[in-house]
Each structure stands twice: as structure tokens, then as C-alpha cells.
mmCIF file of C-alpha atoms in Angstrom:
data_model
loop_
_atom_site.group_PDB
_atom_site.id
_atom_site.type_symbol
_atom_site.label_atom_id
_atom_site.label_comp_id
_atom_site.label_asym_id
_atom_site.label_seq_id
_atom_site.Cartn_x
_atom_site.Cartn_y
_atom_site.Cartn_z
ATOM 1 C CA MET A 5 0.000 0.000 0.000
ATOM 2 C CA GLN A 6 1.329 3.399 -0.957
ATOM 3 C CA GLU A 7 0.966 6.173 1.562
ATOM 4 C CA MET A 8 -0.403 9.442 0.232
ATOM 5 C CA CYS A 9 0.172 12.707 1.806
ATOM 6 C CA SER A 10 -1.176 16.032 0.854
ATOM 7 C CA ILE A 11 0.420 19.315 1.588
ATOM 8 C CA HIS A 12 -1.683 22.384 1.865
ATOM 9 C CA ILE A 13 0.130 25.578 1.069
ATOM 10 C CA VAL A 14 -1.407 28.576 2.652
ATOM 11 C CA CYS A 15 -0.170 31.906 1.449
ATOM 12 C CA SER A 16 -0.688 34.713 3.826
ATOM 13 C CA VAL A 17 0.278 38.280 3.481
ATOM 14 C CA HIS A 18 0.618 40.472 6.515
ATOM 15 C CA ILE A 19 -1.444 43.577 6.019
ATOM 16 C CA PRO A 20 -0.660 46.304 8.518
ATOM 17 C CA VAL A 21 -3.670 47.653 10.373
ATOM 18 C CA GLY A 22 -5.329 50.406 8.379
ATOM 19 C CA TYR A 23 -4.300 49.075 4.963
ATOM 20 C CA ARG A 24 -6.383 47.421 2.252
ATOM 21 C CA ARG A 25 -5.502 45.696 -0.971
ATOM 22 C CA ALA A 26 -5.753 47.786 -4.128
ATOM 23 C CA GLY A 27 -7.983 46.136 -6.688
ATOM 24 C CA SER A 28 -9.898 42.915 -6.256
ATOM 25 C CA ARG A 29 -8.777 39.311 -6.399
ATOM 26 C CA MET A 30 -10.174 39.209 -9.890
ATOM 27 C CA ASP A 31 -7.877 41.895 -11.263
ATOM 28 C CA GLY A 32 -4.825 40.580 -9.452
ATOM 29 C CA GLY A 33 -4.172 43.906 -7.750
ATOM 30 C CA LYS A 34 -0.918 43.678 -5.852
ATOM 31 C CA GLU A 35 -0.555 47.176 -4.450
ATOM 32 C CA TRP A 36 -1.514 48.044 -0.922
ATOM 33 C CA ILE A 37 -3.226 51.301 -0.140
ATOM 34 C CA ASP A 38 -3.059 52.919 3.255
ATOM 35 C CA ARG A 39 -6.713 53.508 4.152
ATOM 36 C CA ARG A 40 -5.771 56.506 6.251
ATOM 37 C CA THR A 41 -3.904 58.352 3.488
ATOM 38 C CA GLY A 42 -5.093 56.704 0.249
ATOM 39 C CA MET A 43 -1.498 56.560 -0.967
ATOM 40 C CA ASP A 44 -1.680 54.290 -3.973
ATOM 41 C CA LYS A 45 0.483 56.423 -6.276
ATOM 42 C CA PRO A 46 3.861 58.106 -5.794
ATOM 43 C CA THR A 47 2.177 61.521 -6.012
ATOM 44 C CA HIS A 48 0.034 60.607 -3.000
ATOM 45 C CA LEU A 49 3.148 59.698 -1.049
ATOM 46 C CA ILE A 50 4.831 62.950 -2.115
ATOM 47 C CA GLU A 51 1.787 64.937 -0.988
ATOM 48 C CA PHE A 52 1.806 63.192 2.374
ATOM 49 C CA GLU A 53 5.555 63.579 2.883
ATOM 50 C CA THR A 54 5.540 67.280 1.894
ATOM 51 C CA MET A 55 2.712 67.832 4.388
ATOM 52 C CA LEU A 56 4.908 66.267 7.068
ATOM 53 C CA LEU A 57 7.927 68.257 5.881
ATOM 54 C CA GLY A 58 5.952 71.475 6.241
ATOM 55 C CA ARG A 59 4.947 70.421 9.733
ATOM 56 C CA TYR A 60 8.498 69.555 10.732
ATOM 57 C CA LEU A 61 9.913 72.753 9.291
ATOM 58 C CA THR A 62 7.214 74.728 11.075
ATOM 59 C CA MET A 63 8.272 72.976 14.271
ATOM 60 C CA GLN A 64 11.755 74.027 13.205
ATOM 61 C CA VAL A 65 14.214 71.187 12.979
ATOM 62 C CA PRO A 66 16.351 70.744 16.107
ATOM 63 C CA ARG A 67 17.374 74.240 17.062
ATOM 64 C CA SER A 68 20.153 75.596 19.192
ATOM 65 C CA LYS A 69 18.045 78.403 20.647
ATOM 66 C CA ARG A 70 14.702 78.052 22.326
ATOM 67 C CA ASP A 71 14.516 81.449 23.979
ATOM 68 C CA GLY A 72 11.752 82.799 21.752
ATOM 69 C CA SER A 73 14.090 84.910 19.632
ATOM 70 C CA ASN A 74 13.434 82.796 16.529
ATOM 71 C CA LEU A 75 11.771 84.522 13.598
ATOM 72 C CA ASP A 76 8.283 83.369 12.748
ATOM 73 C CA ARG A 77 7.902 81.654 9.399
ATOM 74 C CA SER A 78 6.391 84.646 7.586
ATOM 75 C CA ALA A 79 9.134 87.002 8.807
ATOM 76 C CA TYR A 80 11.824 84.513 7.815
ATOM 77 C CA THR A 81 10.352 84.110 4.325
ATOM 78 C CA LEU A 82 9.757 87.838 3.758
ATOM 79 C CA LEU A 83 13.206 88.809 5.026
ATOM 80 C CA SER A 84 14.765 86.135 2.811
ATOM 81 C CA ARG A 85 13.023 87.551 -0.252
ATOM 82 C CA ILE A 86 13.859 91.175 0.566
ATOM 83 C CA SER A 87 17.489 90.202 1.183
ATOM 84 C CA ILE A 88 17.662 88.809 -2.363
ATOM 85 C CA ASP A 89 15.621 91.465 -4.218
ATOM 86 C CA GLY A 90 16.462 94.519 -2.132
ATOM 87 C CA PRO A 91 13.824 96.948 -0.820
ATOM 88 C CA MET A 92 10.274 95.980 -1.820
ATOM 89 C CA SER A 93 6.876 97.665 -1.569
ATOM 90 C CA ILE A 94 3.721 95.994 -0.273
ATOM 91 C CA GLY A 95 2.548 95.643 -3.886
ATOM 92 C CA GLU A 96 5.796 93.998 -4.965
ATOM 93 C CA LEU A 97 5.641 91.610 -2.024
ATOM 94 C CA ALA A 98 1.993 90.811 -2.846
ATOM 95 C CA ASP A 99 2.960 90.003 -6.444
ATOM 96 C CA ALA A 100 5.968 87.949 -5.351
ATOM 97 C CA PHE A 101 4.043 85.852 -2.821
ATOM 98 C CA GLY A 102 0.555 85.854 -4.331
ATOM 99 C CA LEU A 103 -0.915 87.210 -1.094
ATOM 100 C CA ASP A 104 -3.411 89.973 -0.339
ATOM 101 C CA THR A 105 -1.920 93.337 0.505
ATOM 102 C CA SER A 106 -3.876 93.254 3.794
ATOM 103 C CA THR A 107 -2.059 90.065 4.829
ATOM 104 C CA LEU A 108 1.285 91.557 3.913
ATOM 105 C CA SER A 109 0.433 94.813 5.686
ATOM 106 C CA ARG A 110 -0.094 92.879 8.926
ATOM 107 C CA GLN A 111 3.093 90.861 8.465
ATOM 108 C CA THR A 112 5.276 93.833 7.545
ATOM 109 C CA SER A 113 3.750 95.901 10.366
ATOM 110 C CA SER A 114 4.819 93.230 12.834
ATOM 111 C CA MET A 115 8.308 93.150 11.314
ATOM 112 C CA LEU A 116 8.458 96.954 11.422
ATOM 113 C CA ASN A 117 7.439 97.001 15.100
ATOM 114 C CA SER A 118 10.089 94.354 15.858
ATOM 115 C CA GLY A 119 12.795 96.431 14.183
ATOM 116 C CA LEU A 120 13.452 93.835 11.465
ATOM 117 C CA VAL A 121 12.630 96.201 8.585
ATOM 118 C CA GLU A 122 12.322 99.926 8.062
ATOM 119 C CA ARG A 123 10.243 101.953 5.619
ATOM 120 C CA ILE A 124 12.148 103.975 3.087
ATOM 121 C CA SER A 125 11.315 106.089 0.056
ATOM 122 C CA ASP A 126 11.571 104.213 -3.212
ATOM 123 C CA PRO A 127 15.253 104.427 -4.212
ATOM 124 C CA GLU A 128 14.105 104.561 -7.846
ATOM 125 C CA GLY A 129 11.834 107.549 -7.239
ATOM 126 C CA GLY A 130 8.500 105.710 -7.250
ATOM 127 C CA MET A 131 5.573 106.774 -5.082
ATOM 128 C CA ALA A 132 5.314 103.631 -2.971
ATOM 129 C CA ARG A 133 7.376 103.312 0.164
ATOM 130 C CA LYS A 134 9.492 100.206 0.431
ATOM 131 C CA PHE A 135 10.664 97.919 3.180
ATOM 132 C CA ARG A 136 14.375 97.468 3.715
ATOM 133 C CA ILE A 137 15.992 95.039 6.136
ATOM 134 C CA THR A 138 17.582 96.673 9.162
ATOM 135 C CA ASP A 139 20.927 95.565 10.567
ATOM 136 C CA GLU A 140 18.992 93.767 13.316
ATOM 137 C CA GLY A 141 16.778 92.071 10.721
ATOM 138 C CA ALA A 142 19.819 90.937 8.723
ATOM 139 C CA ARG A 143 21.502 89.652 11.886
ATOM 140 C CA LYS A 144 18.423 87.669 12.941
ATOM 141 C CA LEU A 145 17.906 86.318 9.421
ATOM 142 C CA GLU A 146 21.491 85.063 9.216
ATOM 143 C CA ALA A 147 21.312 83.578 12.731
ATOM 144 C CA GLU A 148 18.061 81.808 11.857
ATOM 145 C CA ARG A 149 19.498 80.502 8.598
ATOM 146 C CA ALA A 150 22.611 79.232 10.405
ATOM 147 C CA ASP A 151 20.421 77.456 12.984
ATOM 148 C CA ASN A 152 18.329 75.910 10.194
ATOM 149 C CA ILE A 153 21.464 74.621 8.478
ATOM 150 C CA VAL A 154 22.772 73.146 11.737
ATOM 151 C CA GLY A 155 19.384 71.494 12.348
ATOM 152 C CA LEU A 156 19.250 70.044 8.841
ATOM 153 C CA GLY A 157 22.820 68.818 9.290
ATOM 154 C CA GLN A 158 21.721 66.984 12.444
ATOM 155 C CA VAL A 159 18.826 65.353 10.608
ATOM 156 C CA MET A 160 21.057 64.213 7.726
ATOM 157 C CA GLU A 161 24.266 63.545 9.653
ATOM 158 C CA ASP A 162 24.186 59.841 8.746
ATOM 159 C CA TRP A 163 23.427 60.467 5.086
ATOM 160 C CA ASP A 164 26.037 59.943 2.420
ATOM 161 C CA PRO A 165 27.141 63.388 1.116
ATOM 162 C CA GLU A 166 26.085 62.334 -2.380
ATOM 163 C CA ASP A 167 22.576 61.585 -1.082
ATOM 164 C CA VAL A 168 22.398 65.050 0.501
ATOM 165 C CA ALA A 169 23.454 66.657 -2.805
ATOM 166 C CA THR A 170 20.945 64.551 -4.757
ATOM 167 C CA PHE A 171 18.147 65.426 -2.330
ATOM 168 C CA ALA A 172 19.019 69.139 -2.613
ATOM 169 C CA SER A 173 18.970 68.921 -6.405
ATOM 170 C CA TRP A 174 15.591 67.157 -6.534
ATOM 171 C CA LEU A 175 14.111 69.548 -3.963
ATOM 172 C CA GLN A 176 15.266 72.549 -5.994
ATOM 173 C CA ARG A 177 13.769 71.033 -9.141
ATOM 174 C CA PHE A 178 10.493 70.380 -7.316
ATOM 175 C CA ASN A 179 10.347 73.964 -6.017
ATOM 176 C CA THR A 180 11.251 75.561 -9.363
ATOM 177 C CA ASP A 181 8.525 73.529 -11.079
ATOM 178 C CA ILE A 182 5.983 74.757 -8.517
ATOM 179 C CA GLU A 183 7.203 78.321 -9.067
ATOM 180 C CA ARG A 184 6.946 77.895 -12.846
ATOM 181 C CA LEU A 185 3.349 76.666 -12.604
ATOM 182 C CA ALA A 186 2.434 79.479 -10.203
ATOM 183 C CA GLY A 187 4.171 82.064 -12.390
ATOM 184 C CA ARG A 188 6.141 83.309 -9.385
ATOM 185 C CA PRO A 189 9.775 82.278 -9.681
ATOM 186 C CA TRP A 190 11.881 82.731 -6.580
ATOM 187 C CA PRO A 191 15.177 84.431 -7.350
ATOM 188 C CA ARG A 192 18.168 82.249 -6.565
ATOM 189 C CA THR A 193 21.547 83.790 -5.940
#
């Protein structure tokens, strides 16, 4: 008598909690979609990761100073732009950032009261007054930038230098493509 044995092969796939299979059994779908984020395409993952990046940058990557002297995000961005372009009017800032003049009036008023910028007559003789960075504003901008660079260095300290350069290149490409689509290129020095 010959002994018969049957082997049952059970394939199981571990699906992390919160995930579902993309497609049905009938279409052979092999991708997994995170139910919480719906990330079934690379663009979904990019959207999610840029949302997190914005959150982390808002939290300000590990910083050396926590005494409240950090610039807020709008002041940092406005000062950065004025430092590249030189003195700018509210209208020029509105065009550059695509924001309402009322929003920029509030932001520049706060910067003016903090001594980060000063109002000057248009150096080119125009009617509008312009905002110029003060010495204090330039000092705080450079200190903030230096802290940001140190913080980013801490985050990427274990990265291969080539990976850091590649990431920087792709990030610049991503940003310039956004600027191109928005019609608001950011000047790069």
C-alpha cells in the first residue's frame, strides 16, 4: 500500500492595520493602499511627505536656541526675499508671494514694530514706500538661517554626502517647477 500525503500551502500576506488591498482578487491587484492616506500612487506619497515636511519645518528642525528669539515663518520668508531682491513695496511683495496686501500689511507691520525692517522712500523715485531690512533684521535672518542649516545637518548627519546633494537637487527642481506653474519664480543667488 502506498501512503499518500497532501500538503496544503497557505499563502498569507501580513497587512498592517489600516491598509487594504488595491484592486480585487479578480484583477490581481498587488498594491496596498493605506486607508488613512489613500497613498496608492507616488504623487500621493509625495503629498503626504511634503505635508509632514511642512509640519516639521514649522516645528523648526532641532534648534540651538529656544529662547523665543526665533523669527516666525512669515518674517523669515519675507526677510529672505527682501534680502535677495532689495527693498520691496507691499505691492511687490503681494505680487511675489501671491498674497493679499492686507495680509502683507499685517506681516510687515509686525516686522516693522520688531525692528526687522524699516520703511524707506523708493530708491528709484516711485511713489510707494518700500521695506528694507535693518541691521537687526539681517543679523536675525542670518542667525536663523545658520540654525536651520545646523538642524538640517543633524537630521542628515548619517546620510552619504552624495545623497544630501541629490536630495538638494531634486528639492530645488520640485520647487522651481511649482514656481513655474504658479508664475512666481523665486530668485536664486
